[in-house]
Coordinates of C-alpha atoms in Angstrom, one line a residue:
M5 CA 141.4 167.7 111.9
R6 CA 138.6 166.6 109.8
G7 CA 137.5 163.2 110.5
S8 CA 137.5 160.6 107.1
K9 CA 134.2 158.6 106.2
P10 CA 134.5 155.0 107.5
H11 CA 134.6 152.5 104.5
R12 CA 131.7 150.0 104.6
L13 CA 132.9 146.4 105.0
I14 CA 132.0 143.5 103.0
P15 CA 131.9 140.3 104.8
L16 CA 134.4 138.1 103.9
D17 CA 131.9 135.2 103.1
S18 CA 130.2 137.3 100.5
R19 CA 133.3 138.1 98.8
I20 CA 134.3 134.5 98.4
E21 CA 131.0 133.5 97.2
K22 CA 131.1 136.3 94.6
L23 CA 134.5 135.0 93.5
E24 CA 133.3 131.3 93.2
R25 CA 130.2 132.3 91.0
H26 CA 132.7 134.4 88.5
V27 CA 134.8 131.5 88.5
Q28 CA 132.0 128.9 88.1
A29 CA 130.6 131.3 85.2
L30 CA 134.2 131.4 83.5
M31 CA 134.6 127.1 83.8
E32 CA 131.2 126.7 82.2
E33 CA 132.2 129.3 79.5
L34 CA 135.6 127.3 78.9
H35 CA 133.5 124.0 79.2
R36 CA 130.8 125.4 76.5
A37 CA 134.2 126.5 74.3
R38 CA 135.7 123.0 74.5
Y39 CA 132.4 121.1 73.5
E40 CA 132.2 123.5 71.1
Q41 CA 135.7 122.6 69.7
R42 CA 135.3 119.3 70.2
R43 CA 132.0 119.4 68.5
E44 CA 133.5 121.0 65.3
A45 CA 136.4 118.7 65.5
L46 CA 133.6 115.9 65.2
T47 CA 131.6 117.6 62.4
D48 CA 131.6 117.6 58.6
A49 CA 131.2 121.4 57.9
L50 CA 128.9 121.1 54.8
T51 CA 126.4 118.8 56.1
G52 CA 126.5 118.7 59.9
L53 CA 127.0 114.9 59.9
G54 CA 129.8 113.4 61.8
N55 CA 133.4 113.2 60.0
R56 CA 135.9 110.5 59.9
Q57 CA 137.2 111.1 63.8
A58 CA 133.5 110.4 64.9
L59 CA 133.5 107.3 63.0
V60 CA 136.7 106.2 64.5
N61 CA 135.2 106.8 67.9
S62 CA 132.0 105.5 67.5
F63 CA 133.7 102.4 66.2
I64 CA 136.0 102.2 69.3
E65 CA 133.2 102.5 71.6
A66 CA 131.3 99.5 69.6
Q67 CA 134.1 97.3 69.4
A68 CA 134.4 97.9 73.1
A69 CA 130.8 97.0 73.6
T70 CA 131.5 93.7 71.4
A71 CA 134.3 92.9 73.7
N72 CA 131.8 92.8 76.7
G73 CA 129.2 90.5 75.0
A74 CA 127.2 92.5 72.6
V75 CA 126.5 92.0 68.8
P76 CA 129.4 93.4 66.5
P77 CA 128.9 96.5 64.6
A78 CA 128.4 96.7 60.8
L79 CA 129.5 99.3 58.5
L80 CA 127.4 100.7 55.2
L81 CA 130.2 102.6 53.1
L82 CA 128.4 104.7 50.3
N83 CA 129.6 106.2 47.3
L84 CA 127.3 108.2 45.0
D85 CA 126.9 107.0 41.3
G86 CA 128.3 109.3 38.4
F87 CA 128.6 112.5 41.2
K88 CA 132.1 113.5 39.4
A89 CA 130.2 114.1 35.8
L90 CA 127.3 115.6 37.9
K91 CA 129.6 117.9 39.8
N92 CA 131.3 119.2 36.5
S93 CA 127.7 119.7 34.8
A94 CA 125.9 121.3 37.4
G95 CA 128.5 123.3 39.3
H96 CA 130.1 123.2 42.9
A97 CA 127.1 124.9 44.6
A98 CA 124.9 122.4 43.1
A99 CA 126.9 119.5 44.0
D100 CA 127.1 120.8 47.8
Q101 CA 123.4 121.1 47.7
I102 CA 123.1 117.5 46.7
L103 CA 125.5 116.4 49.3
V104 CA 123.3 118.2 51.8
T105 CA 120.4 116.6 50.5
V106 CA 121.8 113.3 50.6
A107 CA 123.1 113.4 53.9
M108 CA 119.5 114.4 55.3
R109 CA 117.8 111.5 53.5
I110 CA 120.5 109.1 54.7
R111 CA 120.1 110.5 58.4
S112 CA 116.3 109.7 57.8
A113 CA 116.4 106.2 56.9
V114 CA 118.7 105.1 59.7
R115 CA 118.1 104.5 63.2
E116 CA 118.3 107.0 65.9
N117 CA 121.7 105.4 67.4
D118 CA 123.6 104.8 63.8
V119 CA 126.1 106.9 63.3
V120 CA 126.2 109.0 60.0
T121 CA 129.4 110.3 58.9
R122 CA 130.8 111.9 55.6
L123 CA 134.3 110.7 54.9
G124 CA 135.1 113.4 52.2
G125 CA 133.8 114.3 48.5
D126 CA 130.6 112.1 47.9
E127 CA 131.7 109.3 50.2
F128 CA 129.4 108.7 53.3
A129 CA 129.7 105.7 56.1
V130 CA 127.1 104.7 58.7
L131 CA 128.0 102.4 61.8
L132 CA 125.4 100.4 63.1
P133 CA 126.2 99.4 66.5
A134 CA 125.6 96.0 67.6
T135 CA 123.7 95.2 64.4
P136 CA 123.6 91.6 62.9
Q137 CA 124.4 91.5 58.9
S138 CA 120.5 90.8 58.0
R139 CA 119.6 93.7 60.1
A140 CA 122.0 95.9 58.3
T141 CA 121.1 94.9 55.0
A142 CA 117.6 96.1 55.7
V143 CA 118.8 99.5 56.8
G144 CA 121.3 99.5 53.8
N145 CA 118.3 99.0 51.5
R146 CA 116.2 101.8 53.4
V147 CA 119.1 104.3 52.4
L148 CA 119.0 103.5 48.7
A149 CA 115.2 104.0 48.7
A150 CA 115.5 107.1 50.4
L151 CA 118.1 108.3 47.5
E152 CA 115.7 107.4 44.9
P153 CA 113.4 110.6 44.6
N154 CA 115.1 113.1 42.4
I155 CA 116.7 116.0 44.0
D156 CA 115.2 119.3 43.6
L157 CA 117.8 122.0 42.1
G158 CA 115.4 125.0 41.6
N159 CA 116.0 124.7 37.6
N160 CA 116.2 121.3 37.1
S161 CA 115.9 118.1 39.2
I162 CA 118.5 115.1 39.3
R163 CA 118.6 111.4 40.4
C164 CA 121.6 110.7 42.4
G165 CA 121.9 107.2 42.9
A166 CA 124.4 105.3 45.3
S167 CA 126.6 102.3 45.5
L168 CA 126.5 100.7 49.0
G169 CA 129.1 98.2 50.6
L170 CA 128.3 96.4 54.0
R171 CA 131.0 94.8 56.4
T172 CA 130.2 93.4 59.7
A173 CA 132.9 93.9 61.8
E174 CA 135.1 91.1 63.2
P175 CA 137.2 91.2 66.7
H176 CA 140.5 91.8 65.0
H177 CA 139.3 94.6 62.9
S178 CA 140.5 98.1 63.2
I179 CA 138.3 101.1 61.5
E180 CA 140.8 100.9 58.4
D181 CA 140.2 97.2 57.9
L182 CA 136.7 97.5 58.1
L183 CA 136.6 100.6 55.8
Q184 CA 138.8 98.8 53.2
E185 CA 136.5 95.4 53.3
A186 CA 133.6 97.8 53.0
D187 CA 135.1 99.5 50.0
L188 CA 135.7 96.1 48.5
A189 CA 132.1 95.5 48.5
M190 CA 131.2 98.7 47.4
E191 CA 133.4 98.4 44.2
E192 CA 131.6 95.1 43.6
S193 CA 128.3 97.0 43.7
K194 CA 129.7 99.7 41.0
S195 CA 131.1 96.9 38.8
E196 CA 127.7 95.0 38.8
G197 CA 125.6 98.3 37.6
R198 CA 125.5 100.5 40.6
N199 CA 122.7 101.4 42.8
K200 CA 122.7 98.0 44.8
L201 CA 124.0 96.8 48.2
K202 CA 126.8 94.3 48.3
V203 CA 127.8 92.5 51.1
F204 CA 131.7 91.7 51.5
D205 CA 132.8 88.5 50.4
P206 CA 136.5 87.4 51.8
S207 CA 137.3 85.9 48.2
T208 CA 137.0 89.4 46.9
L209 CA 139.6 90.4 49.4
H210 CA 141.9 87.5 48.6
A211 CA 141.4 88.0 44.9
R212 CA 142.4 91.7 45.3
Q213 CA 145.5 91.0 47.6
L214 CA 146.5 88.2 44.8
Q215 CA 145.9 90.9 42.0
R216 CA 148.3 93.6 43.9
Q217 CA 150.9 90.8 44.2
I218 CA 150.7 90.0 40.4
V219 CA 150.6 93.6 39.5
G220 CA 153.9 94.1 41.6
E221 CA 155.7 91.3 40.1
L222 CA 154.7 92.2 36.4
R223 CA 155.9 95.7 36.9
E224 CA 159.0 94.0 37.9
A225 CA 159.2 91.5 35.0
I226 CA 158.8 94.2 32.4
R227 CA 161.8 96.0 34.2
S228 CA 164.0 93.1 34.6
D229 CA 163.5 90.9 31.2
Q230 CA 161.4 88.3 32.7
L231 CA 158.9 88.8 30.1
V232 CA 159.5 87.1 26.5
L233 CA 158.1 86.8 23.1
F234 CA 156.9 83.9 21.3
Y235 CA 156.5 84.2 17.3
Q236 CA 153.8 81.8 15.1
P237 CA 154.0 82.5 11.4
I238 CA 151.1 84.0 9.2
V239 CA 151.3 82.2 5.6
E240 CA 150.2 83.0 2.1
L241 CA 147.7 79.9 1.6
S242 CA 148.7 79.8 -2.3
T243 CA 152.3 79.7 -1.7
G244 CA 153.4 78.4 1.7
R245 CA 155.5 81.3 2.0
I246 CA 155.7 83.3 5.4
E247 CA 153.9 86.9 5.0
G248 CA 153.8 87.9 8.8
C249 CA 154.2 86.4 12.2
E250 CA 152.5 87.5 15.5
A251 CA 154.1 88.4 18.3
L252 CA 152.7 86.7 21.4
V253 CA 153.7 87.5 24.9
R254 CA 154.7 85.2 27.7
W255 CA 155.9 85.5 31.5
N256 CA 158.7 83.5 32.4
H257 CA 158.5 83.9 36.2
P258 CA 161.3 83.2 38.2
V259 CA 159.2 80.7 40.5
H260 CA 156.0 79.5 38.7
G261 CA 157.9 79.0 35.3
L262 CA 156.3 80.3 31.9
I263 CA 152.8 82.0 32.5
M264 CA 150.4 82.1 29.5
P265 CA 148.9 85.6 28.7
D266 CA 145.3 85.1 29.7
Q267 CA 146.8 84.7 33.3
F268 CA 148.2 88.1 33.3
I269 CA 147.1 90.4 30.6
P270 CA 143.5 90.8 32.3
V271 CA 145.1 91.9 35.4
A272 CA 147.5 94.4 33.4
E273 CA 144.1 96.0 31.6
A274 CA 142.3 96.0 35.3
T275 CA 145.2 97.8 36.9
G276 CA 146.4 100.3 34.0
L277 CA 149.6 98.3 33.5
I278 CA 148.5 97.3 29.9
A279 CA 150.0 100.5 28.2
E280 CA 153.7 99.9 29.9
L281 CA 153.3 96.2 29.1
G282 CA 152.2 97.3 25.3
R283 CA 155.1 99.5 25.0
W284 CA 157.6 96.8 25.9
V285 CA 156.0 94.6 23.5
L286 CA 155.9 96.7 20.6
R287 CA 159.8 97.7 20.9
T288 CA 160.7 94.2 21.5
A289 CA 158.8 93.0 18.5
V290 CA 160.2 95.8 16.2
G291 CA 163.4 95.5 17.1
Q292 CA 163.4 91.9 16.4
L293 CA 161.9 92.1 13.0
R294 CA 165.1 94.5 12.3
R295 CA 167.2 92.2 13.6
W296 CA 165.8 89.4 11.2
R297 CA 165.8 91.6 8.0
D298 CA 169.5 92.5 9.1
N299 CA 170.5 88.4 9.3
P300 CA 172.1 87.0 6.7
A301 CA 170.4 83.5 7.3
T302 CA 166.9 85.3 7.5
K303 CA 166.7 88.3 5.3
Q304 CA 165.4 86.2 2.5
H305 CA 162.0 86.5 4.0
D306 CA 160.2 89.5 3.9
F307 CA 157.4 89.7 6.1
S308 CA 155.5 92.0 8.5
M309 CA 155.3 92.0 12.3
R310 CA 151.8 91.5 14.1
I311 CA 151.4 92.8 17.4
N312 CA 147.8 92.7 19.6
V313 CA 146.7 96.3 20.6
S314 CA 144.6 96.7 23.8
A315 CA 141.6 98.9 24.5
A316 CA 143.5 101.3 26.5
D317 CA 146.3 101.9 23.5
L318 CA 143.4 103.4 21.7
Q319 CA 142.5 105.7 24.5
S320 CA 146.1 106.7 25.0
L321 CA 147.2 109.9 23.4
E322 CA 150.8 109.0 23.1
F323 CA 150.5 105.3 21.4
V324 CA 150.4 106.8 17.9
D325 CA 153.6 108.7 18.7
D326 CA 155.0 105.4 20.5
V327 CA 154.1 103.6 17.4
G328 CA 156.0 106.4 15.0
E329 CA 159.1 106.3 17.4
A330 CA 159.4 102.5 17.4
L331 CA 159.5 102.2 13.7
A332 CA 161.8 105.2 13.0
E333 CA 164.5 103.6 16.0
E334 CA 164.6 100.7 13.6
S335 CA 164.5 102.4 10.6
L336 CA 161.1 100.2 9.4
A337 CA 158.6 101.3 7.0
P338 CA 155.2 101.8 8.5
E339 CA 153.8 98.9 6.4
S340 CA 156.4 96.3 8.2
L341 CA 153.9 96.6 11.5
V342 CA 150.5 95.2 11.7
L343 CA 148.5 96.0 14.9
E344 CA 145.8 93.7 15.5
L345 CA 142.7 95.0 17.3
T346 CA 139.8 93.0 19.1
E347 CA 136.1 93.6 18.1
S348 CA 135.5 94.5 21.7
A349 CA 138.5 97.1 21.9
I350 CA 136.8 99.2 18.7
I351 CA 133.1 98.4 19.1
H352 CA 132.3 101.3 20.9
N353 CA 133.7 103.4 18.5
N354 CA 134.1 106.6 20.3
E355 CA 135.8 110.1 19.3
L356 CA 139.4 109.0 20.6
D357 CA 139.1 105.6 19.2
R358 CA 138.5 107.0 15.9
Y359 CA 141.1 109.6 16.0
T360 CA 143.7 107.2 17.1
L361 CA 142.6 104.6 14.4
A362 CA 142.8 107.5 11.9
S363 CA 146.2 108.8 13.0
L364 CA 147.5 105.1 12.6
H365 CA 145.9 104.6 9.3
R366 CA 147.7 108.1 8.2
L367 CA 151.1 106.6 9.6
G368 CA 151.0 103.6 7.2
V369 CA 150.7 100.8 9.6
G370 CA 148.2 98.0 9.1
L371 CA 145.1 98.0 11.2
E372 CA 143.6 94.0 11.6
I373 CA 140.5 93.1 13.4
D374 CA 141.1 90.3 15.2
D375 CA 138.9 87.2 16.3
F376 CA 136.5 88.4 14.1
G377 CA 133.2 86.8 14.5
A378 CA 133.8 85.8 18.1
G379 CA 131.9 88.4 19.5
Y380 CA 130.1 91.6 18.0
S381 CA 130.2 90.2 14.1
S382 CA 128.8 93.5 12.7
M383 CA 129.4 94.0 9.1
G384 CA 128.6 97.5 9.2
Y385 CA 131.4 99.1 11.4
L386 CA 133.8 97.1 8.9
R387 CA 132.9 99.9 6.5
K388 CA 133.5 102.7 8.5
L389 CA 136.8 102.0 10.3
P390 CA 140.3 102.3 8.5
V391 CA 141.3 98.6 8.9
D392 CA 142.8 96.5 5.9
R393 CA 142.3 93.1 7.2
V394 CA 140.1 90.6 9.1
K395 CA 141.5 87.9 11.2
V396 CA 138.7 85.3 11.4
D397 CA 138.1 83.1 14.6
R398 CA 139.1 79.7 14.7
Q399 CA 135.5 78.5 15.3
F400 CA 134.7 79.0 11.6
V401 CA 137.8 76.6 10.6
K402 CA 137.8 73.8 13.1
D403 CA 134.7 71.9 11.4
L404 CA 135.9 71.9 7.7
G405 CA 136.5 68.7 6.7
K406 CA 133.7 67.2 9.0
D407 CA 130.7 69.3 8.1
P408 CA 130.1 69.3 4.4
S409 CA 128.0 72.4 4.9
Q410 CA 130.7 74.5 6.6
L411 CA 133.1 75.2 3.6
G412 CA 129.7 77.0 1.8
F413 CA 129.4 79.1 5.0
V414 CA 132.9 80.0 5.2
A415 CA 132.9 80.9 1.6
A416 CA 130.0 83.4 2.3
I417 CA 132.0 84.9 5.2
Q418 CA 135.2 85.4 2.8
E419 CA 132.8 87.0 0.2
V420 CA 131.7 89.6 2.8
I421 CA 134.8 90.5 3.8
R422 CA 136.2 90.9 0.2
S423 CA 133.1 93.2 -0.7
C424 CA 134.4 95.4 2.2
G425 CA 137.5 95.9 0.6
L426 CA 139.4 93.7 3.1
E427 CA 141.8 90.9 3.2
G428 CA 141.0 87.9 5.6
V429 CA 143.4 85.7 7.8
W430 CA 142.0 82.4 8.6
E431 CA 142.8 81.5 12.4
G432 CA 143.1 77.8 13.7
I433 CA 144.3 75.7 10.6
E434 CA 145.6 72.6 12.2
T435 CA 145.2 69.9 9.2
A436 CA 146.4 70.0 5.6
E437 CA 143.1 69.4 4.4
Q438 CA 141.4 72.8 6.4
A439 CA 144.5 74.5 4.6
E440 CA 143.5 73.1 1.0
A441 CA 139.9 74.0 1.9
L442 CA 140.3 77.4 2.3
R443 CA 142.5 77.7 -0.5
S444 CA 140.2 76.3 -2.7
I445 CA 138.0 79.2 -2.1
G446 CA 140.1 81.9 -2.6
C447 CA 141.3 82.5 1.2
A448 CA 144.5 84.4 0.9
S449 CA 146.1 83.8 4.3
G450 CA 146.1 81.6 7.2
Q451 CA 147.6 80.7 10.8
G452 CA 147.3 77.8 13.0
Y453 CA 149.4 75.0 14.2
Y454 CA 149.6 73.4 10.7
F455 CA 151.9 76.1 9.9
G456 CA 153.7 76.2 13.1
R457 CA 153.0 76.8 16.8
P458 CA 154.5 79.9 18.9
L459 CA 158.1 79.7 19.2
P460 CA 160.7 81.4 21.5
E461 CA 162.8 83.9 19.1
M462 CA 165.9 81.6 18.8
E463 CA 163.8 78.7 17.5
F464 CA 161.8 80.6 15.2
T465 CA 165.0 82.3 14.0
E466 CA 166.3 78.8 13.3
Q467 CA 162.7 78.0 11.6
L468 CA 163.3 80.9 9.1
A469 CA 166.9 80.3 8.3
R470 CA 165.9 76.9 7.0
Q471 CA 162.9 77.0 5.8
V472 CA 161.5 78.6 2.5
V473 CA 157.9 77.4 2.8
W474 CA 155.3 76.8 5.8
P475 CA 154.8 73.6 6.9
A476 CA 158.2 72.3 6.0

């Protein structure tokens, strides 16, 4: 029987030591993988900066330090000016290159312990731990200065400014609170001309909250018949007969009572609600004109309805269709409606404005420039726009009868309006003397308290039924 070769025995301690080294190597590899996974979870893939979660984590640490006596953190929120247009013109690759360069410049302008993050798109945030407002402002201005030089894109170079908002954290703040308030400051920067730093003002937050409340209530008002129209006559000066009436919107608020348009129209314009409000006014006013023409007590009057049109209406591709449909539904001729346009709404005279005005002119509705002379008063654009009438601002009428030279000045304005082939409507007539002075120099139409104050539908209907001329 052949003998077998004995196995070489490995000491137990060596086997355990080798196993421990293997396990340790596996654990280190696992830790590295987990670290890399966490790092990727906190990193913006394009720029290498931290992402929103990194900002959240840093904010929590900074607030914890504040609770232990440290100075509160501050947040800089940055948005590039005109980046969307730049991206559309330069392309996605160039836009990415710009974002990477901006990230590097921000990083170079801040302090070592400041946390620079990209929140998405062209929005960046810098958390400055334990930093008073004055110091944070200095850092923010360094960031703006770092972004001033042009960015080289190879074939060309561009300048990419930014708007910055700054907010110092309060003990009660969440990261969302801090971001929201820094964002309000940043929006203030954009509205004031961009490429500057604005510090959060608590009154801005209050105004924004109030605006949101008003918008919600106004949207409900449109849907629940809280809005009402008042009507004011426009009179032919030579005969005293009514030739038109202006529809003026009011808000019959269930708590605050009757609210005048200057308190809610600007909010509607700023928040995009003006289009919905304008459609309501259009349809309500046109419908009311139809009822007056059908009413035996008022049908003897043949006058037009005047409504105010916003800049947003001229920029809407649907507006011309809305006007045509409203007239068709009430079987009214286009000349029954006159649209009053402010100078500020048409002064830019861009392509879409010109298209809308030309389309309305072809439709046959009247077009009138409102408050002429209160703003730009350029006679040049009167000849270029397809308007029929000019409503002259009340400032030119108020001194008639007081200043002997004023009538000559008004006559000169009237002559210019006529030379442009337009008709004039004179606002703010409050006395018989003013009306007679305007009539004496050939002014055709007038509006003002002398002829009648704005009245709700029922009272205006009663006035139409009993009056032939204005004033009574």
